[in-house]
mmCIF file of C-alpha atoms and ligand atoms in Angstrom:
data_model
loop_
_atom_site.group_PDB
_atom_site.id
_atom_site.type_symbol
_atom_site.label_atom_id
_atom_site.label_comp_id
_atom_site.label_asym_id
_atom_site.label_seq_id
_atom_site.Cartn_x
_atom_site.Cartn_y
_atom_site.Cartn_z
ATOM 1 C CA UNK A 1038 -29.480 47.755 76.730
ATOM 2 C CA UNK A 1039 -30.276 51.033 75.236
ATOM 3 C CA UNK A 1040 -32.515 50.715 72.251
ATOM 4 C CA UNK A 1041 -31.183 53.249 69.397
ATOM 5 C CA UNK A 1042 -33.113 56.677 68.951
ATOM 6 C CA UNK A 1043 -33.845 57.137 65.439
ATOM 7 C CA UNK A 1044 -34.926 60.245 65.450
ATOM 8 C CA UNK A 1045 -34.125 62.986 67.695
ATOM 9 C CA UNK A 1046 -33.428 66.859 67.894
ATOM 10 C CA UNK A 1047 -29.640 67.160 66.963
ATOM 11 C CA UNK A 1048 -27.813 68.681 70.299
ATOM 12 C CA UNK A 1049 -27.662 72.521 69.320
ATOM 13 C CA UNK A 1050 -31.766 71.950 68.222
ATOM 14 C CA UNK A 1051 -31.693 73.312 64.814
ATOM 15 C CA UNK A 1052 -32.224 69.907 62.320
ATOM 16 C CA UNK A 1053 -32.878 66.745 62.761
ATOM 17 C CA UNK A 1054 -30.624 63.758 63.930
ATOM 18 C CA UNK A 1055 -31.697 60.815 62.592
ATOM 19 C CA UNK A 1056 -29.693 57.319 62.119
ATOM 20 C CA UNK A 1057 -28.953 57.075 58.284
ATOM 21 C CA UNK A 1058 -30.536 53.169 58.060
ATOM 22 C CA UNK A 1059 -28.717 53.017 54.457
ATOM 23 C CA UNK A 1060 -25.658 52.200 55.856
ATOM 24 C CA UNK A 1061 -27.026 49.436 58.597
ATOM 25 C CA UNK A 1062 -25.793 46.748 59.232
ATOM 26 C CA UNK A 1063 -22.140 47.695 58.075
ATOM 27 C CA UNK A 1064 -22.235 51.030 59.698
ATOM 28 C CA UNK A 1065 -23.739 53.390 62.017
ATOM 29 C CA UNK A 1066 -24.078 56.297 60.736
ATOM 30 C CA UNK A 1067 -25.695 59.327 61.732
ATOM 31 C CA UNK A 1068 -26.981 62.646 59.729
ATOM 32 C CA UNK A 1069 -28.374 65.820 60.153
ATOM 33 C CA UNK A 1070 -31.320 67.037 58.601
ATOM 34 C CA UNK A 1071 -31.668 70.832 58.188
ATOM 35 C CA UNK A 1072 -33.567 71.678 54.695
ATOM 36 C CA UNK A 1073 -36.749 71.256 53.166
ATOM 37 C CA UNK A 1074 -34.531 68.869 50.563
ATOM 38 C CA UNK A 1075 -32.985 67.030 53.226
ATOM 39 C CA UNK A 1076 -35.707 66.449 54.768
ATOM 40 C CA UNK A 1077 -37.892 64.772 51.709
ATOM 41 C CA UNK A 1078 -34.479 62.966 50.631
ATOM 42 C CA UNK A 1079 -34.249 61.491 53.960
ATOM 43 C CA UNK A 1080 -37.661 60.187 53.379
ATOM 44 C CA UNK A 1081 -37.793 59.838 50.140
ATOM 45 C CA UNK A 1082 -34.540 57.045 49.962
ATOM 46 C CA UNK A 1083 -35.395 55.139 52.948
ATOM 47 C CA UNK A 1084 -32.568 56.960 55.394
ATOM 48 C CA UNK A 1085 -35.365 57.099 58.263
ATOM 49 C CA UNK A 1086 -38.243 55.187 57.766
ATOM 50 C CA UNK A 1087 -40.922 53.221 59.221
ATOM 51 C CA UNK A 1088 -44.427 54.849 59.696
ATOM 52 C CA UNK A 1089 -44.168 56.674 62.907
ATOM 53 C CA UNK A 1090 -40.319 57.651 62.302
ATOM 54 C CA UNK A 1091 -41.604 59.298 59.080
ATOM 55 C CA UNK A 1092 -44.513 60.983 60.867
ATOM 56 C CA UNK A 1093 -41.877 62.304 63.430
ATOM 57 C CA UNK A 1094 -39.014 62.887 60.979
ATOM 58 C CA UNK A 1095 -41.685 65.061 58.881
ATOM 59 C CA UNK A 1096 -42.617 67.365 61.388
ATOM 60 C CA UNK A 1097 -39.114 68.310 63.371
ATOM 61 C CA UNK A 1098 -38.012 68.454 59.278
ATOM 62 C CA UNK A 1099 -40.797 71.150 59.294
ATOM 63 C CA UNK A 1100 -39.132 72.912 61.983
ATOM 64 C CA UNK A 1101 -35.684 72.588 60.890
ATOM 65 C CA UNK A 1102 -36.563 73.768 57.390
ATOM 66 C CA UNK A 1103 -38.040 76.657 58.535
ATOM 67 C CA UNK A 1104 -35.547 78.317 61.093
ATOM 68 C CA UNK A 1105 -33.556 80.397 58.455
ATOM 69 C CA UNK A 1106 -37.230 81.620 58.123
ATOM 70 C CA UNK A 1107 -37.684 83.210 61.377
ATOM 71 C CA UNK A 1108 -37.839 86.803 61.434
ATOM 72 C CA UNK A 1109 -39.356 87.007 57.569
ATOM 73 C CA UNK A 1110 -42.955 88.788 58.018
ATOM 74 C CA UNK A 1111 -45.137 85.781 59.863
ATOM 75 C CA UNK A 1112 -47.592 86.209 56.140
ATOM 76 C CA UNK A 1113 -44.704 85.115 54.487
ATOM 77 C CA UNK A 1114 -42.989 82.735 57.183
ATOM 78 C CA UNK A 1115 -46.322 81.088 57.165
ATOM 79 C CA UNK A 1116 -46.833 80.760 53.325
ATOM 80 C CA UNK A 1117 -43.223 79.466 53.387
ATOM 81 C CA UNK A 1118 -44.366 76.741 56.189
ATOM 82 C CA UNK A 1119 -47.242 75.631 53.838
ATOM 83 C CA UNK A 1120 -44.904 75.113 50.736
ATOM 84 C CA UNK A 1121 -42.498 72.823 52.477
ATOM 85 C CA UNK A 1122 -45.645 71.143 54.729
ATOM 86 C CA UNK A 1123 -46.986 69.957 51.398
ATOM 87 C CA UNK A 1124 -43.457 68.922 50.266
ATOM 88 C CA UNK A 1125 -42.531 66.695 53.446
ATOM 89 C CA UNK A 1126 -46.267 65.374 53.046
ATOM 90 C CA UNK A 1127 -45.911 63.989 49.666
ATOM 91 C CA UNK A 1128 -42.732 62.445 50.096
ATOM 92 C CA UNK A 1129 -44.227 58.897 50.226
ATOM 93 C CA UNK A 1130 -48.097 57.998 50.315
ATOM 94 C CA UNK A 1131 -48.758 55.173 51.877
ATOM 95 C CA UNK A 1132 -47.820 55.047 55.589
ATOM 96 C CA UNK A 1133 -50.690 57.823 56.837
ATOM 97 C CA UNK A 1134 -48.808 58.320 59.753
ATOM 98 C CA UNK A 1135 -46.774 61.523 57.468
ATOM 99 C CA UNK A 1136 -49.529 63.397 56.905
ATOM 100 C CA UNK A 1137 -51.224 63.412 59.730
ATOM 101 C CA UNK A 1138 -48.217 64.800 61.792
ATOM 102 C CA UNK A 1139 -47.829 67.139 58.523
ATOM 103 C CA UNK A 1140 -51.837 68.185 59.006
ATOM 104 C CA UNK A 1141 -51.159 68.709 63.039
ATOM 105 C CA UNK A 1142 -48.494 70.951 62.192
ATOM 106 C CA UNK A 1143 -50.889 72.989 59.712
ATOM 107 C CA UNK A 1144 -53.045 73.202 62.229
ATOM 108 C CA UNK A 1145 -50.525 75.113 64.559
ATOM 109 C CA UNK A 1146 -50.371 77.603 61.858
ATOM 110 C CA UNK A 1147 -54.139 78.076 60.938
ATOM 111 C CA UNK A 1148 -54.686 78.316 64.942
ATOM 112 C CA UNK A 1149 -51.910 81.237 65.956
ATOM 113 C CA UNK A 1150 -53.926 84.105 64.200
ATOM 114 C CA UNK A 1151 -51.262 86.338 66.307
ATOM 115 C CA UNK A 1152 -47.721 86.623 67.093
ATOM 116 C CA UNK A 1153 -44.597 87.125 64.886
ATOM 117 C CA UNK A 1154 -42.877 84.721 63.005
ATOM 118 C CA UNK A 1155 -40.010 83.910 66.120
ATOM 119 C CA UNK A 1156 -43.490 82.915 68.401
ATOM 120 C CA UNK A 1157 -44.966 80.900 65.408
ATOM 121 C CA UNK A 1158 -41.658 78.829 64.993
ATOM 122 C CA UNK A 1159 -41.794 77.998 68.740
ATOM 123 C CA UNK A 1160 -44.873 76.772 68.740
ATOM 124 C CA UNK A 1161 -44.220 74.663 65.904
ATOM 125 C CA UNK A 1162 -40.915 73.353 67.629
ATOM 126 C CA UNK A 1163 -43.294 72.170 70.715
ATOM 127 C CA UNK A 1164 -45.468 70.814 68.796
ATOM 128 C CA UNK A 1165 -43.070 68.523 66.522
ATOM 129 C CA UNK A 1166 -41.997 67.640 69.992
ATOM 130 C CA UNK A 1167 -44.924 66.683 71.375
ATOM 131 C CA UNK A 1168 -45.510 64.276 68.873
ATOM 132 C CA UNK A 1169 -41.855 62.775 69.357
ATOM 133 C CA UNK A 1170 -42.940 62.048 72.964
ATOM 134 C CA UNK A 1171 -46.086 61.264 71.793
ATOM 135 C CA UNK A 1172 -44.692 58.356 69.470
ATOM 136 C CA UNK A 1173 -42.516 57.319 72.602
ATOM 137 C CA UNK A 1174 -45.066 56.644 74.808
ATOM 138 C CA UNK A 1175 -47.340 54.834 72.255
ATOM 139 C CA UNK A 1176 -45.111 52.771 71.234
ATOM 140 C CA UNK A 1177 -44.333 51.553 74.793
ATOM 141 C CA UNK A 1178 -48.130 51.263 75.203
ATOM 142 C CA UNK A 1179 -48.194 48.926 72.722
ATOM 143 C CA UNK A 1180 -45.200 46.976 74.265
ATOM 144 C CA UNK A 1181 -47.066 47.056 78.048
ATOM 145 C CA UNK A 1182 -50.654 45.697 76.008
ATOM 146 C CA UNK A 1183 -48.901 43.277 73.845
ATOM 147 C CA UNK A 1184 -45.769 41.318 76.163
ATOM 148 C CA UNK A 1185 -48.851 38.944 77.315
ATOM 149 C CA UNK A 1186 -49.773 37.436 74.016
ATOM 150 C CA UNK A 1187 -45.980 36.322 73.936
ATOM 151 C CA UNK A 1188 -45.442 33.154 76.158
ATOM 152 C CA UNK A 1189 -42.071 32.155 77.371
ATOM 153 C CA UNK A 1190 -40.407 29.935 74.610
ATOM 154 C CA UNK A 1191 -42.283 31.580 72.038
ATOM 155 C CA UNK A 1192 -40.951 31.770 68.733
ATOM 156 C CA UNK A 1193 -41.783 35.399 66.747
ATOM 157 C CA UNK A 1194 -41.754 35.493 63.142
ATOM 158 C CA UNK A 1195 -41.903 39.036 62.110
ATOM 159 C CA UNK A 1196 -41.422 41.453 58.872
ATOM 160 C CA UNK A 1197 -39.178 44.083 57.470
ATOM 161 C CA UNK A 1198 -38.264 46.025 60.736
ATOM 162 C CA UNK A 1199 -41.445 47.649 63.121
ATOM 163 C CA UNK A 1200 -38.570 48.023 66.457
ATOM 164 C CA UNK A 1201 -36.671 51.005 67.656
ATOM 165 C CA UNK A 1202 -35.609 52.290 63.801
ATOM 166 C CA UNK A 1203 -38.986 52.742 62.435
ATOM 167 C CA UNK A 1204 -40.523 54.420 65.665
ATOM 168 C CA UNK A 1205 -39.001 57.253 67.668
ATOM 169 C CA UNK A 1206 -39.704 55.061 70.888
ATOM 170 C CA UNK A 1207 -39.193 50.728 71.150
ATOM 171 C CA UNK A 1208 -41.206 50.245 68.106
ATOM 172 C CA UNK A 1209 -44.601 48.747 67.226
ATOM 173 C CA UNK A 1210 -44.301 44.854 66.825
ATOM 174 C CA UNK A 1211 -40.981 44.646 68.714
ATOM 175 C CA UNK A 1212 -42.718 46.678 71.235
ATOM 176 C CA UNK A 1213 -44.206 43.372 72.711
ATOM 177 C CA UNK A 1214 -41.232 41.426 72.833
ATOM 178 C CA UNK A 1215 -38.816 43.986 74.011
ATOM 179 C CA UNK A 1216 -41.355 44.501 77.365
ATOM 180 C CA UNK A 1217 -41.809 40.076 77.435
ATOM 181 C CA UNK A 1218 -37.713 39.742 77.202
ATOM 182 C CA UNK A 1219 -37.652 42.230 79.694
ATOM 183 C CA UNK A 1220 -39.859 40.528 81.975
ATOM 184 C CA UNK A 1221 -37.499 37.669 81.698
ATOM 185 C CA UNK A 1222 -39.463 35.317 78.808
ATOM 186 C CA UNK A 1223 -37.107 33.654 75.960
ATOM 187 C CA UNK A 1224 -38.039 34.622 72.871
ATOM 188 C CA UNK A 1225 -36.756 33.797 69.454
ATOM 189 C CA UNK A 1226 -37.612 36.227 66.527
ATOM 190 C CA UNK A 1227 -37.353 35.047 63.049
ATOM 191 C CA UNK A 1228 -37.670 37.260 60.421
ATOM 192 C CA UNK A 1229 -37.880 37.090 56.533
ATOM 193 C CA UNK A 1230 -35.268 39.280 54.340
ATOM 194 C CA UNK A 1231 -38.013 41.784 53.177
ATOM 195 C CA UNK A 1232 -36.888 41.782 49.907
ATOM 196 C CA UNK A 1233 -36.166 43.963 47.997
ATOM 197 C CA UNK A 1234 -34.675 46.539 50.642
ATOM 198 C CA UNK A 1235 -33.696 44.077 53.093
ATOM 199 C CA UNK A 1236 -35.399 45.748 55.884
ATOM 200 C CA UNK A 1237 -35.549 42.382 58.283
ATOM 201 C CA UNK A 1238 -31.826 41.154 57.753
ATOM 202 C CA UNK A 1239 -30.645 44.824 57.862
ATOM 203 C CA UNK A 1240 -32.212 46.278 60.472
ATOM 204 C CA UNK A 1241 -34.385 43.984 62.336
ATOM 205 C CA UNK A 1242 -31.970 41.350 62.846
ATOM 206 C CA UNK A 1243 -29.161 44.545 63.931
ATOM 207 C CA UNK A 1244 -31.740 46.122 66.714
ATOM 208 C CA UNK A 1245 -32.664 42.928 68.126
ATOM 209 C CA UNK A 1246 -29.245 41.255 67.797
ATOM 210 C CA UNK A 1247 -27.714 44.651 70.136
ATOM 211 C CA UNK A 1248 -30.265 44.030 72.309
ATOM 212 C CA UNK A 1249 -29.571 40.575 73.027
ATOM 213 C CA UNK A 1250 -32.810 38.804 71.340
ATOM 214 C CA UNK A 1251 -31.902 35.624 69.540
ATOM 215 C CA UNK A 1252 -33.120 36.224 66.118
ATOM 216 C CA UNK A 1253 -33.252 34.007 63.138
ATOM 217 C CA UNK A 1254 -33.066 35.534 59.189
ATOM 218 C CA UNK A 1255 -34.864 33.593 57.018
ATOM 219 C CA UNK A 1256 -35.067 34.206 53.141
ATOM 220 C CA UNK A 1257 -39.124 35.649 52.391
ATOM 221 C CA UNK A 1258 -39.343 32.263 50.301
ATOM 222 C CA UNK A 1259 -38.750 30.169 53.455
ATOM 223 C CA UNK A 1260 -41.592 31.801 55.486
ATOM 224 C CA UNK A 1261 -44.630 29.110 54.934
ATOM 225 C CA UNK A 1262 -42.300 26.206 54.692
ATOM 226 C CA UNK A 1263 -40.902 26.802 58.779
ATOM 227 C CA UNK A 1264 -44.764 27.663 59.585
ATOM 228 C CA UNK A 1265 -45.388 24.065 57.841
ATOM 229 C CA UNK A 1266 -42.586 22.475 60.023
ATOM 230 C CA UNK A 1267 -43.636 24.069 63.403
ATOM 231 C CA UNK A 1268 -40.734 26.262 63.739
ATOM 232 C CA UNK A 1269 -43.433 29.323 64.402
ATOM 233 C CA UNK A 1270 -45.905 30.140 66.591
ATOM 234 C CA UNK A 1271 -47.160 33.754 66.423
ATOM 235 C CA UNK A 1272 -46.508 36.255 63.936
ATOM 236 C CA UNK A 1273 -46.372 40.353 65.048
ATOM 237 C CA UNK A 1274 -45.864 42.713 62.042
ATOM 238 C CA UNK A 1275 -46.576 46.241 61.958
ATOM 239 C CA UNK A 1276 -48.524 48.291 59.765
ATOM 240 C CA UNK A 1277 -48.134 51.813 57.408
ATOM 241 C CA UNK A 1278 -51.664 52.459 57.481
ATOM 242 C CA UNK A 1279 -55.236 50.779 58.899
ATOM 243 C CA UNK A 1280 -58.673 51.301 57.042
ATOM 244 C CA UNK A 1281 -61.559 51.655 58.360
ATOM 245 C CA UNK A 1282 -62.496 48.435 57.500
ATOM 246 C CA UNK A 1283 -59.137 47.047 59.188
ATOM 247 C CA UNK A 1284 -57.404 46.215 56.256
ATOM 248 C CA UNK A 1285 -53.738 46.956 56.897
ATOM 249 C CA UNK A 1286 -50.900 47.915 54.580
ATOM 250 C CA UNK A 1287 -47.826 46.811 55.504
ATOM 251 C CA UNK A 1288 -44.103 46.198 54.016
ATOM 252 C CA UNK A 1289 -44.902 43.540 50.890
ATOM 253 C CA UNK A 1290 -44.769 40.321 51.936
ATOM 254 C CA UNK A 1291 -47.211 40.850 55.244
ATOM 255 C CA UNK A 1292 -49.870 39.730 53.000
ATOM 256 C CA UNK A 1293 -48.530 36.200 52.397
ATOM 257 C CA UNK A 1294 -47.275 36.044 55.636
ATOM 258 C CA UNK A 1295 -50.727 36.534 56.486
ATOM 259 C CA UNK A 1296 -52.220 33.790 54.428
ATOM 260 C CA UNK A 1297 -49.782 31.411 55.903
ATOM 261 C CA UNK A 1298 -50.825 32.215 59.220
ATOM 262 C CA UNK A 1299 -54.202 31.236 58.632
ATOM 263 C CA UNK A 1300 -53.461 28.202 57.001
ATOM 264 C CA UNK A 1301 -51.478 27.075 59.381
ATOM 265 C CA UNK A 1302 -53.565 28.066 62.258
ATOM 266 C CA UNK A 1303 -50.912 30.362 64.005
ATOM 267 C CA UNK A 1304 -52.171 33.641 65.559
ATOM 268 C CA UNK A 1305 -51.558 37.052 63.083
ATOM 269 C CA UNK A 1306 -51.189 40.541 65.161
ATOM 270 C CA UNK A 1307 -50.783 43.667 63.536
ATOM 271 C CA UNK A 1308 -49.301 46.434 66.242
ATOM 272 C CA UNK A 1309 -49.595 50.203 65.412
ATOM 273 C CA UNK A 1310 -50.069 53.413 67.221
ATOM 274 C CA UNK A 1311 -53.476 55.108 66.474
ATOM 275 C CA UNK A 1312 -51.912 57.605 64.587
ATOM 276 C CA UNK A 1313 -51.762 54.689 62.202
ATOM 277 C CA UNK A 1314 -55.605 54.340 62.092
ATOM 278 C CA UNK A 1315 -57.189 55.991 59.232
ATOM 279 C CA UNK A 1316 -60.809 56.296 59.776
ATOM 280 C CA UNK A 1317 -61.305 58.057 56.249
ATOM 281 C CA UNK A 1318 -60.039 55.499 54.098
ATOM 282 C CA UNK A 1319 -62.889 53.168 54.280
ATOM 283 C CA UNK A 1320 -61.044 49.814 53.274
ATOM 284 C CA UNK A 1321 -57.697 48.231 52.155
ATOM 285 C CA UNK A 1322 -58.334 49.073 48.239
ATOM 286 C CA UNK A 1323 -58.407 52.933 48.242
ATOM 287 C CA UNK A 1324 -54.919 52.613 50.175
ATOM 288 C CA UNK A 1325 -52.590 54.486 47.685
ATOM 289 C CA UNK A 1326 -49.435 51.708 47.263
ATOM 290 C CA UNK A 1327 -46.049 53.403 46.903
ATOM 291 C CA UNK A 1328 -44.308 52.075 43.771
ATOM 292 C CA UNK A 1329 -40.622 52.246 43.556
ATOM 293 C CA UNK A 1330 -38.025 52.136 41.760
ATOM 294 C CA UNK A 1331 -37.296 49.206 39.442
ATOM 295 C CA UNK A 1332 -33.611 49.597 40.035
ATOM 296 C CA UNK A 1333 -34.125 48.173 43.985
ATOM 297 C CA UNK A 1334 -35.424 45.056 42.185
ATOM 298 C CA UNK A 1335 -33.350 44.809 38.843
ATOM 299 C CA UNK A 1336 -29.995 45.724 40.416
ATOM 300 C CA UNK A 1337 -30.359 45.786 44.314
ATOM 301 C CA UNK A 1338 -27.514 46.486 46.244
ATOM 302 C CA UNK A 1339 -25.198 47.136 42.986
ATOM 303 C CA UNK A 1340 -25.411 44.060 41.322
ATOM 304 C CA UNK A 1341 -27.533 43.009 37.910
ATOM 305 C CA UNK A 1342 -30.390 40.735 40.050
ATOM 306 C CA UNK A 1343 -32.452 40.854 36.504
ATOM 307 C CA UNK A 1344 -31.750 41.353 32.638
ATOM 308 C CA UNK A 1345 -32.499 45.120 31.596
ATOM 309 C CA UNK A 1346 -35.246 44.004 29.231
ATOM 310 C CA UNK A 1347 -37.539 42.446 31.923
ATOM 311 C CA UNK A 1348 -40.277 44.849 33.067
ATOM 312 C CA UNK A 1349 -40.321 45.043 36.725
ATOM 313 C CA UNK A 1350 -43.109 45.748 39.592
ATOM 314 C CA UNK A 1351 -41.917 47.194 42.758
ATOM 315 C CA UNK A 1352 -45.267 47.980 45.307
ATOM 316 C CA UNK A 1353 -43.402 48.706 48.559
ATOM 317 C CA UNK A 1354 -46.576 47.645 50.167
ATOM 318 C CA UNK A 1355 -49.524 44.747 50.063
ATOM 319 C CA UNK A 1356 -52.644 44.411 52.144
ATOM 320 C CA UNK A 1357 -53.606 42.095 54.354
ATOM 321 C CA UNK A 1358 -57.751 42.077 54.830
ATOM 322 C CA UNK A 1359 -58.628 42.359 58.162
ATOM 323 C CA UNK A 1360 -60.324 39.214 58.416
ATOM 324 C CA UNK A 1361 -56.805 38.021 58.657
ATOM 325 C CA UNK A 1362 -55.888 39.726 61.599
ATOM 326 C CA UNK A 1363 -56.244 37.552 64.838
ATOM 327 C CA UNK A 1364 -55.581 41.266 66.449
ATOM 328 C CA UNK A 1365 -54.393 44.844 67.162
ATOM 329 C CA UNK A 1366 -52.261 45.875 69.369
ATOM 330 C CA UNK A 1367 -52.139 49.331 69.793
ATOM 331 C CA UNK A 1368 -51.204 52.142 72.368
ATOM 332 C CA UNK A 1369 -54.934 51.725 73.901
ATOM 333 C CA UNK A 1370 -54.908 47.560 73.788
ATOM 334 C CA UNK A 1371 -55.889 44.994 72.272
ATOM 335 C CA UNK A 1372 -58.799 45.021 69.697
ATOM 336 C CA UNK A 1373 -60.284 41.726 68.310
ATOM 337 C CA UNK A 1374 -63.350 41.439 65.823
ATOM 338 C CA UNK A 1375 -65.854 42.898 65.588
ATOM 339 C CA UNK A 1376 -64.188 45.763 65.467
ATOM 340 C CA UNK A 1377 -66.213 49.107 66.146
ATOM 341 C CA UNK A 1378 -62.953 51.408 64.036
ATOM 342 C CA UNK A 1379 -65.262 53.165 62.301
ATOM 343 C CA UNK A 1380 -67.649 54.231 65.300
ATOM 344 C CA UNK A 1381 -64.607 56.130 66.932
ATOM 345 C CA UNK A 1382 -64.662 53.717 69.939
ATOM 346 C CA UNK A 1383 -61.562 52.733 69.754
ATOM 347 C CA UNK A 1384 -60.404 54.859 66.896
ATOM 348 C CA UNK A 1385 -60.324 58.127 68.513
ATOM 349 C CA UNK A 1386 -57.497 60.006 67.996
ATOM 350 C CA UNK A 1387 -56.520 62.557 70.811
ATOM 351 C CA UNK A 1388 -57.362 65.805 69.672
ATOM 352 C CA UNK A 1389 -59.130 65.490 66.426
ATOM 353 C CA UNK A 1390 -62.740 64.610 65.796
ATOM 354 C CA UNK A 1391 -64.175 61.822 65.429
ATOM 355 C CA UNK A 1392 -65.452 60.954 61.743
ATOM 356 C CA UNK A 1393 -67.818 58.680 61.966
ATOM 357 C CA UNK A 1394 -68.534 58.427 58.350
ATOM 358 C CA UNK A 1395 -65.659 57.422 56.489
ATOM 359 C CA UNK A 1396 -64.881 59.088 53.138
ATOM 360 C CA UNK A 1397 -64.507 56.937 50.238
ATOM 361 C CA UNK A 1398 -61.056 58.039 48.290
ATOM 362 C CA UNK A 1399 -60.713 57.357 44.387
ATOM 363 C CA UNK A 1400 -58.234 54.301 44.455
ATOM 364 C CA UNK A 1401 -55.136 55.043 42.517
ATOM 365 C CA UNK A 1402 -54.138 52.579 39.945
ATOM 366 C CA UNK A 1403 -50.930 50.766 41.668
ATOM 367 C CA UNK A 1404 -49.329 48.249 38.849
ATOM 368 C CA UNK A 1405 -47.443 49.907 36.389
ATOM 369 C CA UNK A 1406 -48.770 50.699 33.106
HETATM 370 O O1 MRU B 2636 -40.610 51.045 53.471
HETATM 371 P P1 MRU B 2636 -40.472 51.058 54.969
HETATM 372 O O2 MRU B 2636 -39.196 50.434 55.427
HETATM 373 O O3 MRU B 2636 -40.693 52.436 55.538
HETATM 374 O O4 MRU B 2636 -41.660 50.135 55.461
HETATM 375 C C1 MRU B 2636 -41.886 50.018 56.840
HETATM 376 C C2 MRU B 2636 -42.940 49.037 57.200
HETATM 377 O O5 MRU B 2636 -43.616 48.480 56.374
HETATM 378 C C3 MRU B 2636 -43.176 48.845 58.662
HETATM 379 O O6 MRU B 2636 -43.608 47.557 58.930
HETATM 380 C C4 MRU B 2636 -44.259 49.840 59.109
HETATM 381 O O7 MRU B 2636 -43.904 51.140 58.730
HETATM 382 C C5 MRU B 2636 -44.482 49.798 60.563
HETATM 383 S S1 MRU B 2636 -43.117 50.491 61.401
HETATM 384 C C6 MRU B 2636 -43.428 50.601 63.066
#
């Protein structure tokens, strides 16, 4: 089977075709992206999302944004570049694979100190490309490291959706069990809900079900309870964003997941790209936690789920301390403790220095006042 393409170049190459993940399961959907407000929309309500699809989405957005632009005076073109660069980047905070695609594009800009504003445009096309392929062939990487921690039989409980949608390749934690079904292993997946979105039922249970993986969908609340009763034996999530320190955010919910794992002695891998790495951030608590609407929460999906006067939290994200992580998988293998992140061993990331001394970030308060 053909895994979906979430993201892609639409066919005449001017926006952005990505699969519209509001309307999944009911409906396949698919929508162009061509302006600097499409673009951030997109992002913004959850139409393409996952780490790496944002980080991809972000930069062809760039591109597509800009190509009424080409033929302005290249001083201007590129001033106009940086305005919508910083939009895209801000459009959510935590997963750090945005800005660093945002940031690579920048760089394109800073380093063409010639040419008019039809060569610059180019060169930003290519690059937003690259880093589609890029994504691609990490993310099947990660499957080719990670298919041998999944034995036949094995049953997979995973969190809000890390496959095909979130990636512009066969996703991070699905990555693994794509390449092990392949080589002819059953698997079973469970996954929770992912409340409040729905992420797991939604999408993770639609990707694997067209692909012809048994999958389970469990409520969030039934998660320990199966590990309890044996029904698990590995857990694979993905991840938004990796400190120094390995502390990983992930979808809320990874973090109990987490805990469960431990308790019940059942192994925990996180599987990212290393463009999900973040060297700077030292650890999990200077990781800036999106908080969303209260509306997902107090009337999800159109119907009253709580009474107007309760106050409600939404983080879109927890983290799970490192020292809860049994492993990484990621496009270069698989890393278990001690890990040397920090030391740019395994943290390099192709083309960009190595920082050896991570920069501590001023946390940002993430419960509502
Ligand atoms: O809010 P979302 O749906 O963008 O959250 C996505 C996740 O938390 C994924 O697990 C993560 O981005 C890894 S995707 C390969």
């Amino acid at each position: 089977v053909e895994l979906v393409q979430a993201v892609r170049w639409s066919d005449d190459g001017t926006s952005v075709r990505i699969i519209d993940q509001r309307h999944l399961p009911e409906r396949v959907v698919e929508r162009d992206l061509q302006s600097v407000d499409d673009v951030c929309e997109a992002i913004t309500t959850l139409s393409v999302r996952g780490a790496p699809a944002i980080g991809v989405a972000g930069a062809m957005g760039l591109v597509a944004s800009l190509a009424r632009h080409a033929g302005e005076p290249r001083d201007r073109f590129a001033s106009i570049a940086a305005a919508h660069a910083a939009r895209i980047r801000g459009a959510r905070p935590t997963a750090v694979n945005l800005p660093r695609a945002i940031d690579r594009m920048l760089g394109v800009i800073h380093a063409a100190s010639t040419g008019d504003s039809v060569t610059l445009l180019q060169r930003l096309r290519d690059e937003a490309s690259a880093i589609l392929d890029e994504d691609r062939a990490m993310c099947r990487r990660i499957g080719e490291n990670g298919q041998a921690l999944i034995p036949d039989g094995a049953r997979v409980l995973t969190h809000c959706n890390a496959g095909a949608l979130a990636t512009a390749g066969i996703g991070t934690a699905l990555a693994p069990v794509y390449l092990a079904a392949l080589e002819g292993r059953r698997i079973e997946v469970f996954t929770g809900e992912t409340r409040p979105l729905l992420q797991g039922s939604r999408l993770t249970a639609w990707e694997l079900s067209r692909a012809g993986i048994p999958v389970t969908v469990v409520s969030d609340s039934a998660v320990a309870g199966l590990m309890h009763r044996g029904v698990i034996d590995l857990c694979i999530v993905g991840a938004d964003r990796i400190a120094a320190s390995g502390d990983v955010a992930n979808k809320v919910g990874t973090y109990p997941l987490a805990i469960g794992a431990r308790y019940h002695d059942l192994p925990f891998y996180v599987a990212a790209p290393m463009t999900t790495f973040d060297p700077v951030t030292s650890s999990g608590e200077y990781i800036d936690i999106e908080e969303r609407s209260a509306d997902e929460v107090r009337c999800g999906f159109g119907r009253a789920t709580a009474p107007r006067e309760a106050r409600i939290l939404n983080p879109a994200f927890d983290v799970t301390p490192a020292k809860l992580v049994t492993a990484f998988i990621s496009d270069r293998g698989v890393h278990r403790p001690p890990y040397d992140f920090a030391e740019g061993g395994d943290w390099r990331v192709e083309g960009e220095a190595v920082r050896r001394t991570p920069t501590v970030r001023p946390p940002t308060s993430t419960l509502g006042s």
